[in-house]
CSV table of C-alpha atoms and ligand atoms in Angstrom, one decimal:
chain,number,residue,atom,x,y,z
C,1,UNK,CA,-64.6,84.3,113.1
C,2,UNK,CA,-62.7,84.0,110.0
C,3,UNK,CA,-60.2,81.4,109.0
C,4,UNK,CA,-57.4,84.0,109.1
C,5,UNK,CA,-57.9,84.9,112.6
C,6,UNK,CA,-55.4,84.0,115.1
C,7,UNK,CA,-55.9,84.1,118.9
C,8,UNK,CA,-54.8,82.5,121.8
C,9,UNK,CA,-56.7,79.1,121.0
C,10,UNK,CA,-54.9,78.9,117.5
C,11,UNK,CA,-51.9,78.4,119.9
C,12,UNK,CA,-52.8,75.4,121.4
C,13,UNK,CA,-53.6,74.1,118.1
C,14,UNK,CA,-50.7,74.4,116.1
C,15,UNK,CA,-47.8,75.0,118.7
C,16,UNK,CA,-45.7,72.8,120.6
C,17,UNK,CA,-47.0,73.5,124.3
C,18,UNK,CA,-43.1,74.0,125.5
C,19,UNK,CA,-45.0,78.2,126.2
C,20,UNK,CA,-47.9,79.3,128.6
C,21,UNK,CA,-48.8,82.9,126.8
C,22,UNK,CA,-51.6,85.0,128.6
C,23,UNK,CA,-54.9,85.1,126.3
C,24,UNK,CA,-53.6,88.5,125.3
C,25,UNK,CA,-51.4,88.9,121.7
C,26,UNK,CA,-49.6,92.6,121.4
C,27,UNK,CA,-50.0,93.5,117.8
C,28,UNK,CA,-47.9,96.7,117.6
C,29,UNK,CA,-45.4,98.9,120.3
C,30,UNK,CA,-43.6,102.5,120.2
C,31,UNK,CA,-41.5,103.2,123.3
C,32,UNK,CA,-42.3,101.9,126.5
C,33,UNK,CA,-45.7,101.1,125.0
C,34,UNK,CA,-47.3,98.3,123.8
C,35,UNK,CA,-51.2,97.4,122.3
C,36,UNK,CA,-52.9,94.1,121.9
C,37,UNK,CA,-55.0,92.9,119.6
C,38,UNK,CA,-58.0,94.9,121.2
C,39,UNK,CA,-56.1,97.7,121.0
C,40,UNK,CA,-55.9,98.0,124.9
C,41,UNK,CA,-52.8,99.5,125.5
C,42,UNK,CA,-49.6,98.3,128.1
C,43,UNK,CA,-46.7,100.3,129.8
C,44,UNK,CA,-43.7,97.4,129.0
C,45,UNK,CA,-41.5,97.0,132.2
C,46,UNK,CA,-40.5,93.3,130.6
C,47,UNK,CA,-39.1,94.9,127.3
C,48,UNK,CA,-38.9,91.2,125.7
C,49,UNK,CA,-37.0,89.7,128.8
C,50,UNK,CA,-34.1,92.5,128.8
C,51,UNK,CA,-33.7,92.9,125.1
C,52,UNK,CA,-35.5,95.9,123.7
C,53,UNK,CA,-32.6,98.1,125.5
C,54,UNK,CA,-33.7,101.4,123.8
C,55,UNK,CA,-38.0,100.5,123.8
C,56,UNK,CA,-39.9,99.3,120.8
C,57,UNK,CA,-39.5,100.7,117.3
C,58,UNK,CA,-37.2,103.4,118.1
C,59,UNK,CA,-35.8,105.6,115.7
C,60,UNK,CA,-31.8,105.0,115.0
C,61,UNK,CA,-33.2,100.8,115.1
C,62,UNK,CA,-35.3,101.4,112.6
C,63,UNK,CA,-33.2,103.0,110.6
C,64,UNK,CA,-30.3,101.3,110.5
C,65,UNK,CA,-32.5,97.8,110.4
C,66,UNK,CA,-34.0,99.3,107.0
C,67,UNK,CA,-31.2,101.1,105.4
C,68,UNK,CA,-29.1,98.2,106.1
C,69,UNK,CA,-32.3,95.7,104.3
C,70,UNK,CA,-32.2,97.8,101.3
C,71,UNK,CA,-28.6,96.8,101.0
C,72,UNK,CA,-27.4,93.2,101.5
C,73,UNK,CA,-29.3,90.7,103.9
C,74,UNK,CA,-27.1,87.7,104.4
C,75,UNK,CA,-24.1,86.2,103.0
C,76,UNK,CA,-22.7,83.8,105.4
C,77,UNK,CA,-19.2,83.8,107.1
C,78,UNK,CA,-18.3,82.0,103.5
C,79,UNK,CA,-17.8,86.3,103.4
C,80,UNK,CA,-17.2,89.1,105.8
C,81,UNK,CA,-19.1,91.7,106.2
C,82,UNK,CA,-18.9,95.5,106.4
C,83,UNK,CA,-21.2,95.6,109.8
C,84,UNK,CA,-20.0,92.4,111.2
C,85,UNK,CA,-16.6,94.2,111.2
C,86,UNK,CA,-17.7,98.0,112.1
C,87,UNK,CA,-19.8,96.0,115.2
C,88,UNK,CA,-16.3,94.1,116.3
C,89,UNK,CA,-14.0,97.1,116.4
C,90,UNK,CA,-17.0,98.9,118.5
C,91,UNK,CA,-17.0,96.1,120.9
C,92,UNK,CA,-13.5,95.4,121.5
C,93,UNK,CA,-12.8,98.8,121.6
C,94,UNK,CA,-15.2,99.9,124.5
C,95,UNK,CA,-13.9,96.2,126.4
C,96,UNK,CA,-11.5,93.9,127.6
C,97,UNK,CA,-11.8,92.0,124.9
C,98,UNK,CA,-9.7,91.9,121.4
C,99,UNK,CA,-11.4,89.3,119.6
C,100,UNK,CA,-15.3,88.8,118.9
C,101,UNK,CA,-17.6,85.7,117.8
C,102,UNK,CA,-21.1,86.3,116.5
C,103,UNK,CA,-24.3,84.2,116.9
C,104,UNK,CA,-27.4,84.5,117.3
C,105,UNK,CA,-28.8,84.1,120.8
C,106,UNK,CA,-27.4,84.0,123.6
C,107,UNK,CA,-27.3,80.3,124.5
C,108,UNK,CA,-25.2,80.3,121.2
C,109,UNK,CA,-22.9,82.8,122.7
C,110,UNK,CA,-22.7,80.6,125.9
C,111,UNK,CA,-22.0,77.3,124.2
C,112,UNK,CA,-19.3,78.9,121.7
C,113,UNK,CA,-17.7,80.3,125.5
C,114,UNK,CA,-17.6,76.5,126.9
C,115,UNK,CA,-16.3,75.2,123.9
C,116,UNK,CA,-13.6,77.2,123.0
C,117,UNK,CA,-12.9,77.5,126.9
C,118,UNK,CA,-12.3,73.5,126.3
C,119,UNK,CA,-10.5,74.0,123.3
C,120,UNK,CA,-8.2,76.3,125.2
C,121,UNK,CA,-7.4,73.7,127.4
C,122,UNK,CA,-6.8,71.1,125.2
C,123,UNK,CA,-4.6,73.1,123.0
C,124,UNK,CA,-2.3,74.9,125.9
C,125,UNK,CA,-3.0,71.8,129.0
C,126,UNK,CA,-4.3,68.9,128.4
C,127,UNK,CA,-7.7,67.0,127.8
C,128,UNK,CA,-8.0,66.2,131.4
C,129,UNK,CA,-8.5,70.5,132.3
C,130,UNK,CA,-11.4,69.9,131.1
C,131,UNK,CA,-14.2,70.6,133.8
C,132,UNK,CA,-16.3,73.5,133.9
C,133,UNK,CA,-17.3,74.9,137.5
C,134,UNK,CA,-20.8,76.5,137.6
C,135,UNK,CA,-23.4,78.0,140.5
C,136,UNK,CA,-26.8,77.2,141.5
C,137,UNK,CA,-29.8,78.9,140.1
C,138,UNK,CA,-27.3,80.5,137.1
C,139,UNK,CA,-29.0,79.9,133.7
C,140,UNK,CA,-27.0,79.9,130.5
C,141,UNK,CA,-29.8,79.2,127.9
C,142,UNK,CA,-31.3,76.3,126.8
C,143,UNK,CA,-29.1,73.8,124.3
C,144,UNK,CA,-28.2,70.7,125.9
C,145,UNK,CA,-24.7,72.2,126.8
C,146,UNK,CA,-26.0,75.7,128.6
C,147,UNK,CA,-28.9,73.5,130.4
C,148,UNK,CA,-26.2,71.6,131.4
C,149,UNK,CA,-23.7,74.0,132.9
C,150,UNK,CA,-26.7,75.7,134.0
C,151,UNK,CA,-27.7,75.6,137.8
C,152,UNK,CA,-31.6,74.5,137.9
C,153,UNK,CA,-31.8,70.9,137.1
C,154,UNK,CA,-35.4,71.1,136.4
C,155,UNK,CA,-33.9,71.9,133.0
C,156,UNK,CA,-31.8,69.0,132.6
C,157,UNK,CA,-34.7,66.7,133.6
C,158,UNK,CA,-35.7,64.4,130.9
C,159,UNK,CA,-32.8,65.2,128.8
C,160,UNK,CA,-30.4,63.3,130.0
C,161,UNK,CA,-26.9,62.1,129.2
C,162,UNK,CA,-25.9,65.6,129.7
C,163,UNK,CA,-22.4,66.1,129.0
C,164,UNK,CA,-19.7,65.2,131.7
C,165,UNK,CA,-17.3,67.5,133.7
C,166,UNK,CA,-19.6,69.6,134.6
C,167,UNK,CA,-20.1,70.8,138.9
C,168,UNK,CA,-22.4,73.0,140.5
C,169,UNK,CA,-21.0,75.3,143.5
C,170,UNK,CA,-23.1,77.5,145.6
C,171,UNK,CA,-23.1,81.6,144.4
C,172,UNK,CA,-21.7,84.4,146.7
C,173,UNK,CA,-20.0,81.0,148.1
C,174,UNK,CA,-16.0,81.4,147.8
C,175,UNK,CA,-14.8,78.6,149.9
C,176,UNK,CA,-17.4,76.3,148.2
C,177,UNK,CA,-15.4,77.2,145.1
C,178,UNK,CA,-12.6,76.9,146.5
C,179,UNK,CA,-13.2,73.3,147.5
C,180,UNK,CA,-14.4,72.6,143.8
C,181,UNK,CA,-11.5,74.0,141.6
C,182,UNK,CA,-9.0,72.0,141.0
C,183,UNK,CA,-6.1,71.7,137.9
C,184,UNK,CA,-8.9,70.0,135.8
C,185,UNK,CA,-11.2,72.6,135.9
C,186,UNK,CA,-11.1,74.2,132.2
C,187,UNK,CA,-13.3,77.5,133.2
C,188,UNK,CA,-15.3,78.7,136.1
C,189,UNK,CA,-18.8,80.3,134.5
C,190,UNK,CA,-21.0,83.1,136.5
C,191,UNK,CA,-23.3,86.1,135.8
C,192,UNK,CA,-22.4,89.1,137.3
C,193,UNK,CA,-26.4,89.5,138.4
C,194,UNK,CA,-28.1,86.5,138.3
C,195,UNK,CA,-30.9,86.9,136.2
C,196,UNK,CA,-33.6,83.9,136.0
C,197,UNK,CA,-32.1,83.0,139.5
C,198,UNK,CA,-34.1,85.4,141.3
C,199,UNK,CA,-31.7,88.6,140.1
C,200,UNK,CA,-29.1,88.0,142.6
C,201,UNK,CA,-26.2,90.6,142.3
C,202,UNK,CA,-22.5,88.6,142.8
C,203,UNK,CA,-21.0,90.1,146.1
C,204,UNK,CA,-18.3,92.1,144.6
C,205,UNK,CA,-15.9,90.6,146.7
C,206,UNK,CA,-16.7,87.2,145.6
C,207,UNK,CA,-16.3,88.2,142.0
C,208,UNK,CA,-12.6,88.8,142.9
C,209,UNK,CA,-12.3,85.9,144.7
C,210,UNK,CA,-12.9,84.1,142.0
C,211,UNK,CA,-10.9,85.8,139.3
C,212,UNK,CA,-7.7,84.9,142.0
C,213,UNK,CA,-9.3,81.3,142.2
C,214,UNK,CA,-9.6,81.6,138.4
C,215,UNK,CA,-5.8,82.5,137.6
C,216,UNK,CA,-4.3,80.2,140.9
C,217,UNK,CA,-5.4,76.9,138.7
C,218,UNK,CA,-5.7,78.4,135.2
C,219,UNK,CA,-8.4,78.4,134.2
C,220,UNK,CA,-10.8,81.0,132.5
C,221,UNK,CA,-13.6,82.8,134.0
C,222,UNK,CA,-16.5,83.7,131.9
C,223,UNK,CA,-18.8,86.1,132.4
C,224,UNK,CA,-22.6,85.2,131.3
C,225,UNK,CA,-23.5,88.7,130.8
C,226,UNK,CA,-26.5,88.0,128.0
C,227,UNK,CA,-28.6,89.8,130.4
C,228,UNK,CA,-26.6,92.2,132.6
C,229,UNK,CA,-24.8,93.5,129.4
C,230,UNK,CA,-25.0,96.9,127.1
C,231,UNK,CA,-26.2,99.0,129.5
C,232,UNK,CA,-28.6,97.0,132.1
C,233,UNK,CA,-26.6,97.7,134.9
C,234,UNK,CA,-25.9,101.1,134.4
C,235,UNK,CA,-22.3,100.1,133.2
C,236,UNK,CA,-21.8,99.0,129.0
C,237,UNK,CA,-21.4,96.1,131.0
C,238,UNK,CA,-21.7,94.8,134.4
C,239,UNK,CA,-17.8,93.4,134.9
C,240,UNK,CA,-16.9,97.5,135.0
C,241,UNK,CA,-18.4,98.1,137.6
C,242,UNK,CA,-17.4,94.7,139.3
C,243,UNK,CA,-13.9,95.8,138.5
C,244,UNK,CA,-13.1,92.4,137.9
C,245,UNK,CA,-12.2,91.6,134.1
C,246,UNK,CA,-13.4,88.0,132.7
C,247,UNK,CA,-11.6,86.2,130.1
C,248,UNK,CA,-14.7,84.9,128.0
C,249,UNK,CA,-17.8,87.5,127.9
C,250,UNK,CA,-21.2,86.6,126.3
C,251,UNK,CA,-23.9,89.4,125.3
C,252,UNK,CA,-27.0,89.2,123.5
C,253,UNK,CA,-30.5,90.0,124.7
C,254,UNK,CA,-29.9,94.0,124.2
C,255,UNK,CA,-27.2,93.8,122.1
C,256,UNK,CA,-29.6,93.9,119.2
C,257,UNK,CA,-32.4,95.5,120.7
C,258,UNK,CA,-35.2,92.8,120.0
C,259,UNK,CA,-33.1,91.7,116.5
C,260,UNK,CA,-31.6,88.5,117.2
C,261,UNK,CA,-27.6,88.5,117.7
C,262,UNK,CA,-25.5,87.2,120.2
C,263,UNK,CA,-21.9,87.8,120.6
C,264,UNK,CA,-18.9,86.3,122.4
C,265,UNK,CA,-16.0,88.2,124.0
C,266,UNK,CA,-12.1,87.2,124.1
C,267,UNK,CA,-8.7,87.7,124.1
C,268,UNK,CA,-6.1,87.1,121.2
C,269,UNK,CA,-4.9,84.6,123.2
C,270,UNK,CA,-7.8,82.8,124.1
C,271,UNK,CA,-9.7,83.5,120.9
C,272,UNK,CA,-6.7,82.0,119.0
C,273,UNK,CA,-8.0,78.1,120.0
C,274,UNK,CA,-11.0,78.6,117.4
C,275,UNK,CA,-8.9,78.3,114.4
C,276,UNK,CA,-10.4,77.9,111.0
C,277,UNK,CA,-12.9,74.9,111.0
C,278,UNK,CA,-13.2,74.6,114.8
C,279,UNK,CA,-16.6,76.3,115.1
C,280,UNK,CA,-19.6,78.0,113.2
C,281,UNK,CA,-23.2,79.2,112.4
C,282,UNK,CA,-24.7,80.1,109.2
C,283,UNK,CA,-26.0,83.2,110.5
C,284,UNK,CA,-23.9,85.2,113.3
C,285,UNK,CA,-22.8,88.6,112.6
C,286,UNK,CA,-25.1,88.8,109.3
C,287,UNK,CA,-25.6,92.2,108.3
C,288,UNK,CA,-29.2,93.2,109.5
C,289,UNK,CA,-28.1,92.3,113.4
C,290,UNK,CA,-25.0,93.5,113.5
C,291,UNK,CA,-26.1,96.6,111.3
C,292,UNK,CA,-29.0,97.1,114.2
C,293,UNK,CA,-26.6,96.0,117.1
C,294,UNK,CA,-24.3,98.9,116.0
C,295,UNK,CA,-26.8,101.2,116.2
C,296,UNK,CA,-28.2,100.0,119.8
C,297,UNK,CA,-23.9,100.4,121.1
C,298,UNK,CA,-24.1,104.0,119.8
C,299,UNK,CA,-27.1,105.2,121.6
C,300,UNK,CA,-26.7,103.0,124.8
C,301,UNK,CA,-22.7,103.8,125.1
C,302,UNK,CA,-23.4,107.1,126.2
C,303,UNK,CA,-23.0,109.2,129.7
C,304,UNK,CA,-26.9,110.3,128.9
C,305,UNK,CA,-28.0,106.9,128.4
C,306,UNK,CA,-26.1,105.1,130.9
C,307,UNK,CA,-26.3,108.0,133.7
C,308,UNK,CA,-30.0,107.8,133.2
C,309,UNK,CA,-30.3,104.0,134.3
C,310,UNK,CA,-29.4,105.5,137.9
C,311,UNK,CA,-31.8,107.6,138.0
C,312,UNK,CA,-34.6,105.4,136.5
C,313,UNK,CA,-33.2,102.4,139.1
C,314,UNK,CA,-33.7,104.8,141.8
C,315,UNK,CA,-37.1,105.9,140.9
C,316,UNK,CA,-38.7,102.5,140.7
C,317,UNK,CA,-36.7,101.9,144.2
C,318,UNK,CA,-38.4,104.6,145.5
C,319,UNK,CA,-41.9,103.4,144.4
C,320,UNK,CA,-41.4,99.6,145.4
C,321,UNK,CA,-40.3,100.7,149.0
C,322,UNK,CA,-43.5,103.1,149.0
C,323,UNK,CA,-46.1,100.5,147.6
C,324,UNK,CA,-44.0,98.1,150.7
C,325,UNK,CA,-44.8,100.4,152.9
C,326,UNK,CA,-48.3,100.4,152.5
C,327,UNK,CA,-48.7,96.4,152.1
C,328,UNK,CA,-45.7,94.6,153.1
C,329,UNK,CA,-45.4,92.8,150.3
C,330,UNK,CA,-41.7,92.6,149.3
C,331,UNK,CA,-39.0,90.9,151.8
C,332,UNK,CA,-36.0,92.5,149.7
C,333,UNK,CA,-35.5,95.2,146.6
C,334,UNK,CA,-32.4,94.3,144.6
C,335,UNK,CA,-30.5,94.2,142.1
C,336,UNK,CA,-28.2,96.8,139.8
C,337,UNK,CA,-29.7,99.4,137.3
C,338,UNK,CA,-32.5,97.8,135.2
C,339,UNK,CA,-32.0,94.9,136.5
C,340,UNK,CA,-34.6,95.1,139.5
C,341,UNK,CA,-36.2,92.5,141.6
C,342,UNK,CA,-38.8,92.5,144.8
C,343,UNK,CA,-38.8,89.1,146.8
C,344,UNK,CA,-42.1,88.5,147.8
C,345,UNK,CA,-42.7,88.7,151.5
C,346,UNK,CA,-43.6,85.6,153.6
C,347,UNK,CA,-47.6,86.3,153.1
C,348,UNK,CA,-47.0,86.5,149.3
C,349,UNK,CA,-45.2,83.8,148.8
C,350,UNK,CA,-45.8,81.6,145.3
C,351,UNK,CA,-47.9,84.6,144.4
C,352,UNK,CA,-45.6,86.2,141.7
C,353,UNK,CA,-47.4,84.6,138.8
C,354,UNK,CA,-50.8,86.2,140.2
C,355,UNK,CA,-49.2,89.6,140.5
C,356,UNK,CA,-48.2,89.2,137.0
C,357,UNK,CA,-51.9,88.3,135.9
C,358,UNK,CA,-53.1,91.3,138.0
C,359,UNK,CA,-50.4,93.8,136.7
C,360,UNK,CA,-51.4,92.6,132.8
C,361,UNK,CA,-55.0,93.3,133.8
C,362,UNK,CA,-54.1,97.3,135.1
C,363,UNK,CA,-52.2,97.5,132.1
C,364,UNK,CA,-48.6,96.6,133.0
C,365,UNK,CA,-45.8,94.0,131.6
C,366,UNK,CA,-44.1,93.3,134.3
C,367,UNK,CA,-41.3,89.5,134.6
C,368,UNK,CA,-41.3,87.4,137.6
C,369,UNK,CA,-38.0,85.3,137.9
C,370,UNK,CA,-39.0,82.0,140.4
C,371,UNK,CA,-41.9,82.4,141.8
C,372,UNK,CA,-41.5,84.6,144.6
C,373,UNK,CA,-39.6,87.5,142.7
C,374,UNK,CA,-41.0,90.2,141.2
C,375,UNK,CA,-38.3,91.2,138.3
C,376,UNK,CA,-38.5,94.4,136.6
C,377,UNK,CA,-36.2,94.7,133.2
C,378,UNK,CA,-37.7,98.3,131.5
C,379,UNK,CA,-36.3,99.4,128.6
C,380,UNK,CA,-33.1,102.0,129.7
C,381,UNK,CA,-34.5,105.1,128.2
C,382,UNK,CA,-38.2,104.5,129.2
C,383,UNK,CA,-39.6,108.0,130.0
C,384,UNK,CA,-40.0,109.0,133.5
C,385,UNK,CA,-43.6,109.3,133.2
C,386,UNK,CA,-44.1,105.9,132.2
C,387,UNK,CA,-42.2,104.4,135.3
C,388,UNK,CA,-45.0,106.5,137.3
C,389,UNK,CA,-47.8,105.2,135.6
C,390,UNK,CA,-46.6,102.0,135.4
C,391,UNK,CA,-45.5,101.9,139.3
C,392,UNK,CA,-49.6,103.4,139.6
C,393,UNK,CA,-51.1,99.9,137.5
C,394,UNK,CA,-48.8,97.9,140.1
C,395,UNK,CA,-49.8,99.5,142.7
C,396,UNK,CA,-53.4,98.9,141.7
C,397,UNK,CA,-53.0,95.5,141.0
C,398,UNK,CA,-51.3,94.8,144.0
C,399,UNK,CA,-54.6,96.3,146.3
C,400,UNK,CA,-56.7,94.0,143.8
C,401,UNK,CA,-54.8,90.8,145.3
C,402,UNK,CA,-55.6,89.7,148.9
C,403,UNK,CA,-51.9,88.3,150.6
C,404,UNK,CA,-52.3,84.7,152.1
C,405,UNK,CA,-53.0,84.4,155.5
C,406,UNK,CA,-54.7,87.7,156.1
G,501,LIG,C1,-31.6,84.8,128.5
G,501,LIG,C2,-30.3,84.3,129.0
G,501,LIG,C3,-29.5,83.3,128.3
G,501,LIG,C4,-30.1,82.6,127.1
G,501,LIG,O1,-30.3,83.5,126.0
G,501,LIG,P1,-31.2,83.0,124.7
G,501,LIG,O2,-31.0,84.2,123.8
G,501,LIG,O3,-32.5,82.8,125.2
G,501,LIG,O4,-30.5,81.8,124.2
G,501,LIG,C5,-28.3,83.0,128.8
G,501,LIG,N1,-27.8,83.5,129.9
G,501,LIG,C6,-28.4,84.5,130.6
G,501,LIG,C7,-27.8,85.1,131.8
G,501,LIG,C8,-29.7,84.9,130.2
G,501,LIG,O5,-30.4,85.8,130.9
């Protein structure tokens, strides 16, 4: 082996062990398609974790991502930018929202949404509305603020002082809430689907409970959306569909389609406690992301793309309840759009990882989110024919795996 060959040992050699990657490296993917460094080919129903929205390398990315690098790379919010600004109007003009902040990821986005949802407070309240109400299981990302309004302790643990004012409440719980909220609390924070929870869809009802929660005790209700946005849930984004309208929205994962941007959603109002100084990062809305972010809005906020989640959602429904049927594997199929998961049955239980393992060997990416749900996050346009083979490798891999107990 030569000394430029990397391979999965070279990881445990020179990188921090915070990851677990299979032994396998892709090298190179077009679509729904992706090939390793054997050139064994995969059918992606992972798509990155709910970011390449439109598949790997497609067309309009590409070309906006190198017209837009043969033109001006960075500059910094020192300037504005000509994308940064095209990307805005698009945003606000297709949502709620008036006013947009870019970053980079979307624990960015979240931690520029608690902050200025603080800021808020202390501008128009006082610095005692300062608490910040959020569920169990929700995850906001991983800075020592989202981890901390986030809803699994195990990742808080170790990293303590968190910051203060900061609750947990039962999801799909209103009277829970209820009990919590009080004329401290700054901002209540949810996502419309919870994602790394287990992809557990907010009871619609609930939702509007806590938007009248929410205005009863002012205080602002974001919307974590870096998952369920631009187009995962069959709606641009999830809070449509929901029909109830946040205050503070975060996006990122699709938004730029496997580039790295992150954006945060407000009102004038709201939007007008980050004044000049109060917040920053060297890179959001540089040209490249937003340049390739715009061209993921244009192709995604359409009746052909959006109308086909639906029918891609009910076509991987179909084939989950048929593979249950035949080996009672799945307790529940959930979820909205792209946004899919299969809760292992009792027998299967703790086995998600291995389903994983046995999917990669057939030739399928598939997510687990916990250990006992099976998530599916495909990219929204990912042909018809690839769902089919795809649902065939996890079928296969699913006969290859003998349930507990049996
Ligand atoms: C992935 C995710 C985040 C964190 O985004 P990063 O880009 O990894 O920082 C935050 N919230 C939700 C709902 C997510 O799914």
């Amino acid at each position: 082996m030569s000394d430029n060959t990397v391979n999965r040992a070279t990881f445990d050699a020179v990188m921090v062990p915070n990851y677990n990657p299979p032994a396998i490296i892709p090298v190179r993917g077009k679509g729904s398609r992706l090939w390793d460094q054997e050139g064994r080919e995969y059918i992606d129903f992972a798509a990155g974790i709910a970011v390449n929205a439109l598949g790997h390398c497609h067309p309009a990315l590409l070309n906006a991502l190198k017209t837009q690098a043969d033109k001006v790379w960075h500059l910094s919010n020192v300037f504005t930018n000509e994308p940064a600004l095209e990307l805005a109007k698009k945003m606000t003009g297709r949502t709620f929202a008036e006013q947009v902040f870019f970053c980079n990821s979307g624990a960015e986005a979240n931690e520029a949404a608690f902050k200025l949802a603080r800021k808020y407070a202390h501008d128009n309240f006082s610095g005692d509305k300062h608490e910040i109400i959020a569920f169990h299981q929700a995850f906001h990302g991983r800075t020592l603020f989202t981890v901390s309004v986030g809803g699994q302790a195990k990742y808080r643990e170790g990293f303590e002082p968190v910051p203060a004012g900061i609750s947990h409440v039962p999801f799909n719980d209103i009277e829970a809430l209820r009990a919590a909220i009080s004329e401290h609390t700054c901002a209540v924070v949810m996502e419309p689907i919870q994602g790394e929870g287990g992809v557990i869809p907010a009871d619609p009802e609930f939702a509007k409970a806590v938007r009248t929660l929410c205005d009863e005790h002012q205080a602002l209700l974001i919307f974590d959306e870096v998952q369920t946005g631009v187009g995962r849930s069959g709606a641009l984004y999830a809070y449509e569909s929901l029909g109830v309208t946040p205050d503070i929205l975060t996006s990122a994962k699709g938004l730029g389609g496997g580039f790295p941007i992150g954006a945060m959603l407000t009102t004038k109002k709201v939007g007008a406690s980050f004044g000049v100084g109060s917040h920053g990062t060297t890179y959001g809305g540089n040209p490249l992301g937003c340049s390739v972010a715009k061209a993921v809005l244009d192709v995604v906020d359409t009746p052909e793309t959006l109308d086909g989640v639906q029918r891609r959602h009910d076509l991987i429904v179909e084939r989950l309840e048929a593979i249950n049927a035949q080996h009672h594997c799945f307790s529940q199929i959930r979820g909205k759009g792209l946004l899919l998961g299969a809760e292992l049955s009792p027998r299967w239980q703790g086995r998600g990882g291995d389903v994983l393992a046995a999917a990669r060997e057939q030739g399928l990416m598939l997510l687990i989110a916990g250990p006992n749900v099976l998530r599916f996050t495909p990219s929204l346009i990912i042909p018809e024919d690839d769902i089919q083979q795809g649902m065939d490798r996890l079928e296969r891999a699913i006969e290859t795996l003998k349930p507990n107990n049996q």
